[in-house]
Coordinates of C-alpha atoms in Angstrom, one line a residue:
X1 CA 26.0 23.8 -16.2
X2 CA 27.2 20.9 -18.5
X3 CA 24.4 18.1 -19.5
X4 CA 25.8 15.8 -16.8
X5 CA 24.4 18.0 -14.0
X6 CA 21.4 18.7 -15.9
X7 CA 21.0 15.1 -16.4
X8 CA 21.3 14.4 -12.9
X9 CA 18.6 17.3 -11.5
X10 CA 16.3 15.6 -14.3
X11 CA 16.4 12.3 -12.7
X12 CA 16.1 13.8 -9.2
X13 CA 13.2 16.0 -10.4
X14 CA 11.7 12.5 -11.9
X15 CA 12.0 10.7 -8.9
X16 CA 10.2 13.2 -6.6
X17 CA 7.0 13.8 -9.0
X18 CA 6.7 9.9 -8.9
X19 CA 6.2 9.9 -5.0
X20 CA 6.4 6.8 -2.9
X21 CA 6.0 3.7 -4.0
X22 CA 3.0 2.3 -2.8
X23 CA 4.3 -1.5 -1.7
X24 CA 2.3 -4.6 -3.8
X25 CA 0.3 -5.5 -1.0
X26 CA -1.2 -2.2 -1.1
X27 CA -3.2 -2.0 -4.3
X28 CA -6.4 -1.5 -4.4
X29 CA -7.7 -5.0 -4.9
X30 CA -5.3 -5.9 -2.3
X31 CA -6.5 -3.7 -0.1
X32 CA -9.8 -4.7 -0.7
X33 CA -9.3 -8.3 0.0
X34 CA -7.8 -7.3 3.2
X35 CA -10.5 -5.2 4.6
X36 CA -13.0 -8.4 4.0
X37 CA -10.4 -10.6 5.4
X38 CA -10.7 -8.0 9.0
X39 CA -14.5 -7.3 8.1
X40 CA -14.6 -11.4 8.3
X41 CA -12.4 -12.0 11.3
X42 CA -14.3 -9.7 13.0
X43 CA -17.9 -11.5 12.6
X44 CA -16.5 -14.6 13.8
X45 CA -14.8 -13.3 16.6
X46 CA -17.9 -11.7 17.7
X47 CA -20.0 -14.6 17.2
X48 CA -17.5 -16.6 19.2
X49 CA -18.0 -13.8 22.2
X50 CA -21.9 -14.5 22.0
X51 CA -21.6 -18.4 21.9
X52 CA -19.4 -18.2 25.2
X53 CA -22.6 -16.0 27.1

């Protein structure tokens, strides 16, 4: 095999160790923010369901 060829399997090998990309939104503190965000929407919506009894 000539070093073009290797070249190539060693980028392909590179690529698949990484894994998928996690998108930006999804990093931790991201994903932390979002869960108090749902965590927060939740308590009022539930409030709102007890004012309306």
């Amino acid at each position: 095999m000539d070093l073009k060829t290797l070249n190539r399997i060693d980028k392909l090998r590179r690529l698949k160790s990484r894994g998928p990309r996690t998108p930006k939104w999804l990093k931790p503190y991201h994903l932390l923010f979002v869960a108090f965000l749902i965590i927060f929407v939740f308590g009022a919506f539930i409030k709102l369901l007890e004012q309306n009894h």
